[in-house]
Coordinates of C-alpha atoms in Angstrom, one line a residue:
M1 CA 227.1 42.5 145.3
S2 CA 227.9 39.0 144.4
E3 CA 229.8 38.0 141.0
V4 CA 226.3 36.2 140.0
T5 CA 224.5 39.4 140.5
A6 CA 227.1 41.6 138.9
L7 CA 227.1 39.4 135.8
A8 CA 223.5 39.3 135.7
Q9 CA 223.6 43.2 135.3
R10 CA 226.0 43.0 132.6
I11 CA 223.9 40.4 130.5
D12 CA 220.8 42.4 131.2
A13 CA 222.5 45.5 129.7
L14 CA 223.0 43.3 126.5
L15 CA 219.4 42.5 126.2
P16 CA 216.8 44.4 124.0
Q17 CA 214.4 45.0 126.9
T18 CA 211.3 44.1 124.8
Q19 CA 210.2 42.1 127.9
C20 CA 208.5 39.7 125.4
T21 CA 209.0 36.6 127.7
K22 CA 209.9 34.4 124.6
C23 CA 213.0 33.3 126.4
G24 CA 210.8 31.5 128.7
Y25 CA 211.1 33.9 131.6
D26 CA 209.0 36.8 132.8
G27 CA 211.1 39.7 131.4
C28 CA 214.7 40.3 130.3
R29 CA 215.9 40.7 133.9
P30 CA 214.7 37.3 135.2
Y31 CA 216.5 35.8 132.1
A32 CA 219.7 37.6 132.7
D33 CA 219.7 36.2 136.2
A34 CA 219.1 32.6 134.9
I35 CA 221.9 33.1 132.4
A36 CA 224.1 34.3 135.2
S37 CA 223.3 31.2 137.4
G38 CA 223.6 28.7 134.7
Q39 CA 219.8 27.9 134.4
A40 CA 219.6 29.1 131.2
N41 CA 221.4 29.3 127.8
Y42 CA 222.4 32.4 126.0
N43 CA 220.5 31.7 123.0
Q44 CA 216.9 32.2 123.8
C45 CA 216.3 35.7 122.8
P46 CA 214.6 36.3 119.6
P47 CA 214.5 40.1 119.4
G48 CA 218.4 40.1 120.1
G49 CA 218.8 37.6 117.2
A50 CA 222.0 36.4 116.0
E51 CA 223.8 39.6 117.0
G52 CA 222.5 39.3 120.4
V53 CA 223.7 35.9 120.9
A54 CA 227.0 36.8 119.8
R55 CA 227.2 39.9 122.1
L56 CA 226.3 37.3 125.1
A57 CA 228.9 34.9 123.9
K58 CA 231.8 37.4 124.0
L59 CA 230.6 38.6 127.5
L60 CA 230.5 35.0 128.8
G61 CA 233.7 33.9 126.7
R62 CA 231.6 31.3 125.2
P63 CA 231.4 30.0 121.4
V64 CA 228.7 31.9 119.1
I65 CA 225.9 29.2 118.6
A66 CA 222.8 29.4 116.7
L67 CA 219.5 30.9 118.1
N68 CA 217.3 28.2 119.7
P69 CA 214.2 27.8 117.5
E70 CA 212.0 26.7 120.3
N71 CA 212.3 30.2 121.6
G72 CA 211.2 31.8 118.2
V73 CA 213.0 33.3 115.1
E74 CA 214.8 36.5 114.4
R75 CA 212.4 38.9 112.6
A76 CA 211.7 42.4 111.5
R77 CA 210.4 44.4 114.4
P78 CA 206.6 44.6 114.6
R79 CA 204.4 47.0 116.1
A80 CA 201.0 46.4 117.8
V81 CA 198.1 48.0 115.6
I82 CA 194.5 47.8 117.2
D83 CA 191.6 47.8 114.8
E84 CA 189.3 50.2 116.8
S85 CA 186.2 49.2 114.8
L86 CA 186.5 45.7 116.3
C87 CA 187.9 46.7 120.0
I88 CA 185.6 46.1 122.6
G89 CA 187.2 48.1 125.4
C90 CA 187.8 45.0 127.4
T91 CA 191.4 46.3 128.9
L92 CA 193.0 42.8 128.5
C93 CA 195.7 44.1 126.2
L94 CA 196.4 47.2 128.7
Q95 CA 196.8 44.7 131.4
A96 CA 199.3 42.5 129.1
C97 CA 201.4 45.2 127.9
P98 CA 204.7 45.3 129.8
V99 CA 205.6 48.9 128.9
D100 CA 202.4 50.7 129.1
A101 CA 202.2 51.4 125.3
I102 CA 198.5 51.1 125.1
I103 CA 196.1 53.7 126.3
G104 CA 192.6 53.5 126.8
A105 CA 189.8 52.6 129.6
A106 CA 187.1 50.2 130.0
K107 CA 184.3 50.2 127.5
L108 CA 186.3 52.5 125.4
M109 CA 188.4 52.1 122.3
H110 CA 192.1 51.4 122.9
T111 CA 195.4 52.6 120.9
V112 CA 198.8 52.1 120.7
I113 CA 201.5 54.7 121.6
E114 CA 203.7 53.6 118.6
D115 CA 207.1 54.9 119.9
R116 CA 206.7 52.7 123.2
C117 CA 205.5 49.7 121.6
T118 CA 208.4 46.9 121.9
G119 CA 206.7 44.6 119.4
C120 CA 206.6 41.8 122.5
D121 CA 203.2 40.2 121.1
L122 CA 202.0 40.0 124.5
C123 CA 198.9 42.0 123.7
V124 CA 197.7 39.6 121.1
P125 CA 196.8 36.3 123.0
P126 CA 194.3 37.8 125.7
C127 CA 192.4 39.8 123.0
P128 CA 188.9 38.1 123.3
V129 CA 188.1 39.6 119.5
D130 CA 191.4 39.3 117.8
C131 CA 191.7 43.0 117.0
I132 CA 195.3 43.3 117.4
D133 CA 197.8 42.8 114.3
M134 CA 201.5 42.9 114.8
V135 CA 202.8 44.8 111.7
P136 CA 206.5 44.7 110.7
V137 CA 208.0 48.2 110.7
T138 CA 211.8 48.0 109.9
G139 CA 211.6 46.4 106.4
E140 CA 214.4 43.9 106.0
R141 CA 216.3 44.8 109.3
T142 CA 216.2 42.1 112.1
G143 CA 217.2 41.7 115.4
W144 CA 219.7 44.5 116.8
D145 CA 219.7 46.1 113.3
A146 CA 216.0 46.8 113.8
W147 CA 216.4 47.9 117.3
S148 CA 218.8 50.2 119.1
S149 CA 220.6 50.6 122.7
T150 CA 218.8 54.0 123.2
Q151 CA 215.2 52.2 122.5
A152 CA 216.3 49.2 124.9
D153 CA 217.3 51.7 127.7
E154 CA 213.8 53.6 127.2
A155 CA 211.9 50.1 127.1
R156 CA 213.5 49.3 130.4
T157 CA 212.7 52.6 131.9
H158 CA 209.0 52.1 130.9
F159 CA 208.9 48.5 132.0
E160 CA 210.5 49.4 135.4
A161 CA 207.8 52.3 135.6
H162 CA 204.8 49.8 134.9
Q163 CA 206.1 47.4 137.6
A164 CA 206.4 50.2 140.0
R165 CA 202.7 51.2 139.1
L166 CA 201.6 47.7 139.6
A167 CA 203.4 47.6 143.0
K168 CA 201.8 50.7 144.1
E169 CA 198.2 49.7 143.0
K170 CA 198.6 46.4 144.8
A171 CA 200.0 48.2 147.9
E172 CA 196.8 50.6 147.8
R173 CA 194.4 47.8 146.9
E174 CA 195.5 45.8 150.1
A175 CA 195.5 48.9 152.3
R176 CA 191.7 49.5 150.9
L177 CA 190.9 46.2 151.7
A178 CA 192.8 46.0 155.4
A179 CA 190.8 49.4 156.2
R180 CA 187.6 47.9 155.1
A181 CA 188.0 44.9 157.3
A182 CA 189.0 47.0 160.3
R183 CA 185.7 49.1 159.7
V184 CA 183.8 45.9 159.3
A185 CA 185.3 44.5 162.6
E186 CA 184.6 47.9 164.4
N187 CA 181.1 47.8 163.5
N188 CA 180.3 44.3 164.5
A189 CA 182.0 44.5 167.7
P190 CA 179.5 44.7 170.7
K191 CA 179.6 48.2 172.4
A192 CA 179.8 48.2 176.3
S193 CA 176.8 50.7 176.3
E194 CA 174.5 48.5 174.5
A195 CA 172.0 46.7 176.7
P196 CA 171.4 42.9 175.7
S197 CA 168.7 42.4 173.0
D198 CA 165.4 41.2 174.0
T199 CA 164.9 38.0 172.1
T200 CA 161.5 37.4 173.1
S201 CA 160.1 40.6 171.8
T202 CA 157.8 40.2 168.9
P203 CA 159.3 41.5 165.3
S204 CA 157.3 44.4 163.8
P205 CA 155.4 43.3 160.7
V206 CA 156.9 43.8 157.3
S207 CA 154.6 45.0 154.5
S208 CA 154.9 43.3 151.2
A209 CA 155.6 46.7 149.6
D210 CA 158.9 46.9 151.8
T211 CA 160.3 43.5 150.4
Q212 CA 159.5 44.3 146.7
T213 CA 161.8 46.0 144.2
P214 CA 160.2 48.7 142.2
Q215 CA 159.5 47.0 138.8
P216 CA 160.4 49.9 136.5
A217 CA 163.9 49.7 138.1
V218 CA 164.2 46.1 137.4
D219 CA 162.8 46.5 133.6
D220 CA 165.5 49.2 133.2
A221 CA 168.2 47.2 134.4
A222 CA 167.3 44.2 132.1
A223 CA 166.9 46.3 129.1
A224 CA 170.5 48.0 129.7
A225 CA 171.8 44.6 130.2
A226 CA 170.2 43.3 127.0
R227 CA 171.5 46.4 125.0
K228 CA 175.0 45.9 126.2
Q229 CA 174.8 42.2 125.3
A230 CA 173.5 43.0 121.8
I231 CA 176.8 45.5 121.4
I232 CA 179.1 43.0 122.6
Q233 CA 177.6 40.3 120.4
A234 CA 177.8 42.5 117.3
A235 CA 181.5 43.2 118.1
L236 CA 182.4 39.6 118.5
E237 CA 180.5 38.8 115.0
R238 CA 182.5 41.2 113.4
A239 CA 185.7 39.8 114.9
R240 CA 184.6 36.5 113.7
Q241 CA 184.1 37.4 110.3
K242 CA 187.6 39.2 110.2
K243 CA 189.2 35.9 111.7
A244 CA 187.7 34.0 108.9
A245 CA 189.0 36.1 106.2
L246 CA 192.5 35.9 107.8
A247 CA 192.1 32.2 108.0
A248 CA 191.3 32.1 104.3
E249 CA 194.4 34.0 103.7
G250 CA 196.6 31.9 106.0
L251 CA 196.8 34.4 108.4
G252 CA 195.9 34.1 112.2
P253 CA 196.7 35.3 115.9
K254 CA 200.4 35.1 116.7
N255 CA 202.5 34.0 119.7
T256 CA 199.8 31.8 120.9
E257 CA 202.3 28.9 122.1
N258 CA 205.3 28.8 124.6
V259 CA 204.0 31.8 126.3
S260 CA 204.7 32.3 130.1
A261 CA 202.7 31.5 133.1
S262 CA 201.8 35.3 133.4
V263 CA 200.4 35.5 129.8
Q264 CA 198.7 32.2 130.1
A265 CA 196.9 33.9 132.8
Q266 CA 196.0 36.6 130.6
I267 CA 194.5 33.9 128.1
D268 CA 192.6 32.0 130.8
E269 CA 191.1 35.3 131.7
A270 CA 190.1 36.1 128.3
E271 CA 188.3 32.5 128.2
A272 CA 186.6 33.2 131.4
R273 CA 185.2 36.2 130.1
R274 CA 184.0 34.6 126.6
K275 CA 182.2 32.0 129.1
R276 CA 180.7 35.1 130.9
L277 CA 179.1 36.4 127.9
G278 CA 177.7 32.9 127.0
I279 CA 180.1 32.1 124.0
A280 CA 181.0 28.7 123.6
P281 CA 184.8 27.9 123.1
D282 CA 184.4 26.8 119.7
D283 CA 182.0 29.5 118.6
D284 CA 184.7 31.9 117.6
K285 CA 187.2 29.8 116.1
A286 CA 187.6 30.3 112.3

């Protein structure tokens, strides 16, 4: 093990493991690697706060410096709360959560496992209906006063399990695609026993009934699609009304700036979903 890797492990052990990406990296360990290699400063972790900077400074033999405000501010630890009356079951928050603290399924309401939530804010930006609030739950306690080493260790375990699950799902998906490609290639391969086709034969006539889709099935599908669109539009309208009320109080979505590339990809996916639903970008702005 190199000295840089060993130092990165010791740095990672001092980070809160919220995996919030506010440091500018995709997780606590990548940030630790960047500090160890001299690519990042040791004052870029808002969840760790001033105490976190002091811990890292002591390990590195460096002076204690102020938290970099560009990365955020030290604050009471929040917890994600989903307004289930507004949730449309899009699953984007599930995809964004780095510790699998949100449970639910497509087209079903989602809810937060309170003990797992690290307050990372990552579920807020991708939500297309702004139905997630980050609610402070530690009173006046901030930084490491609002977190513990035990909670950090548990969060790391959940994050590693999350990463392992994603890797397994990716491998399984690639295996399915490879198997499908192999089947297609096998089906398309000419068989030695097949005789050359007679290109001069006259194709059998096709009746108009064979080419027509049964009209009742088309009508049922159109009606189902219309009902689905109406339900989604109603949910979005409720979300717009809530957003307008929050804006009037000076409140609104959090953590929408300085997000990592992976989080921005989630935001872009939500925007693409809005377009698929026929919603103009300005329609849902308060």
